[in-house]
Structure formats: C-alpha cells, structure tokens
Coordinates of C-alpha atoms in Angstrom, one line a residue:
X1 CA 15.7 7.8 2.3
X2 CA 18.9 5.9 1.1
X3 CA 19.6 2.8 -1.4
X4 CA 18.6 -0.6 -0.6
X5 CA 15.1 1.0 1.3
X6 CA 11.3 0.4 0.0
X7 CA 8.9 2.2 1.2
X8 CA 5.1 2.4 1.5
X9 CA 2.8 5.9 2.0
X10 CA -0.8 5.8 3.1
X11 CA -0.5 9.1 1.0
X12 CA 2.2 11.9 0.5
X13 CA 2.0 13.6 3.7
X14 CA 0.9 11.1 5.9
X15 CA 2.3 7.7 7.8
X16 CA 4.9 5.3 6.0
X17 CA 6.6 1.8 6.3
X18 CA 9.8 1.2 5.5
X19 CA 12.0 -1.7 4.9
X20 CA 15.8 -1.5 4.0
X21 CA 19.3 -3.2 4.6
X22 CA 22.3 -0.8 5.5
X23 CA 25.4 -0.6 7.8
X24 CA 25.1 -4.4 8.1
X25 CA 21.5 -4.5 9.9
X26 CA 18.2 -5.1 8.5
X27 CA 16.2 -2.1 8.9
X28 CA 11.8 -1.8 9.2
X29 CA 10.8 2.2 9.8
X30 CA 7.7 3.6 10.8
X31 CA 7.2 6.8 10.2
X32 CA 5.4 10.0 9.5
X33 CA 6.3 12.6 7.5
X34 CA 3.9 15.1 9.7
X35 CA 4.6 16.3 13.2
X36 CA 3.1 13.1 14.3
X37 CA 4.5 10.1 16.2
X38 CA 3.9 6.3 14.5
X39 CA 4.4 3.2 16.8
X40 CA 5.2 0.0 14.8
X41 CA 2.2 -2.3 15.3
X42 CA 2.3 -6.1 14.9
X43 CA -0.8 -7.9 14.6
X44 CA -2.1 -11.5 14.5
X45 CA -5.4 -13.0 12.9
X46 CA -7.6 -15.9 14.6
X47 CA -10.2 -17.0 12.5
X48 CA -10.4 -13.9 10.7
X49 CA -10.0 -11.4 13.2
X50 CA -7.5 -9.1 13.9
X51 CA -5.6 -8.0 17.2
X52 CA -2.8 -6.3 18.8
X53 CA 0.0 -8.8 19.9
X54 CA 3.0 -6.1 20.0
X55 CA 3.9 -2.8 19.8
X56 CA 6.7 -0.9 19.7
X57 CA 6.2 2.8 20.5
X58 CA 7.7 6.2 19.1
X59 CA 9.3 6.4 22.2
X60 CA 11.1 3.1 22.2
X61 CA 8.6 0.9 24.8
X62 CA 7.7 -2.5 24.0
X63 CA 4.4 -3.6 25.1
X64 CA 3.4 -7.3 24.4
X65 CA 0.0 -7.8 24.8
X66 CA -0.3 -4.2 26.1
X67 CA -1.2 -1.6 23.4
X68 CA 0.1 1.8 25.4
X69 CA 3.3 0.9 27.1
X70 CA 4.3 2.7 29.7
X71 CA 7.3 1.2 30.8
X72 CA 10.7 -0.1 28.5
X73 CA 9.1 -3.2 28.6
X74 CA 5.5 -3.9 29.5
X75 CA 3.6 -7.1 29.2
X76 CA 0.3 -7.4 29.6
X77 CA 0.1 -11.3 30.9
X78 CA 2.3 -14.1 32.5
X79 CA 6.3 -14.2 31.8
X80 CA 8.2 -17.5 31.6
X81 CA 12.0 -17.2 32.0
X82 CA 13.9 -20.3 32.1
X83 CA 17.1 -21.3 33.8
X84 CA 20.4 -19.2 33.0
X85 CA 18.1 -15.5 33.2
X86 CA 19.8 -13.2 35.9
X87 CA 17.2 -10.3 37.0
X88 CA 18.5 -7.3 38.7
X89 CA 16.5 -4.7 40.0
X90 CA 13.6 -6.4 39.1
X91 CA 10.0 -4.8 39.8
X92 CA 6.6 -6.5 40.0
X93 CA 3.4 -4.1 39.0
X94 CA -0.1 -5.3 39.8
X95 CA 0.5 -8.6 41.8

C-alpha cells in the first residue's frame, strides 16, 4: 500500500477496493488479502435494480455484458465498430 492510495475493507481479512494515483496513472485495485481471487465488477441501476454491465476478471478478461469471461475479451451482445477499425485474426463464437 503506498502514498496517494485509499482504500476500503469489507473487514480485515477479507476483499478491498482501492483507489490511488502513482507512476503517472490513475490506479482502482481489487483485491483480497486471502488466497482468494476478486474480479472488479461494474454495475448499473434501472429503476432501482441492480445488474452486471462489466467485469474485469483476476485473470485479466473483460466481459461486457457477460459475467464469467472466458476469453481476453468477451461480450455478451452485438458489437458496432465504425470505419478506420482494422481486425486481424478475428473469430466469430455462436453465430
């Protein structure tokens, strides 16, 4: 834990957030101070209820709209890429 960090505990042994600025980046840690793994989850609210929209795993995959991802990136839903993308290698799961 180093200067400029904050950091919130669901307890003292247990899962934490963190939030810190250092070697010129902005830094958010999840974390747990167990043997565990913590994903960082980002939710949204509509009308009052809760849900998934992002997740970033222990493991460093990003699933949007998928809560286990099992791929670098996994989205769970339609992609829109406009003009000036270049794809190589590109794979297409479930279609």
């Amino acid at each position: 834990m180093g200067l400029g960090h904050i950091y919130w505990h669901a307890d003292e042994t247990s899962e934490y957030l963190g939030l810190g600025i250092g070697g010129s980046k902005a830094i958010i840690t999840a974390g747990n101070a167990g043997a565990g793994s913590t994903s960082l989850v980002f939710e949204v609210s509509s009308s009052g209820t809760e849900s998934e929209a992002m997740r970033i795993g222990s493991n460093g995959t990003v699933g949007i709209g998928a809560t286990s991802p099992t791929a670098k990136l996994d989205v769970e839903g339609t992609i829109r890429a406009t003009t000036g993308s270049e794809y190589t290698d590109l794979k297409y799961y479930g279609v």
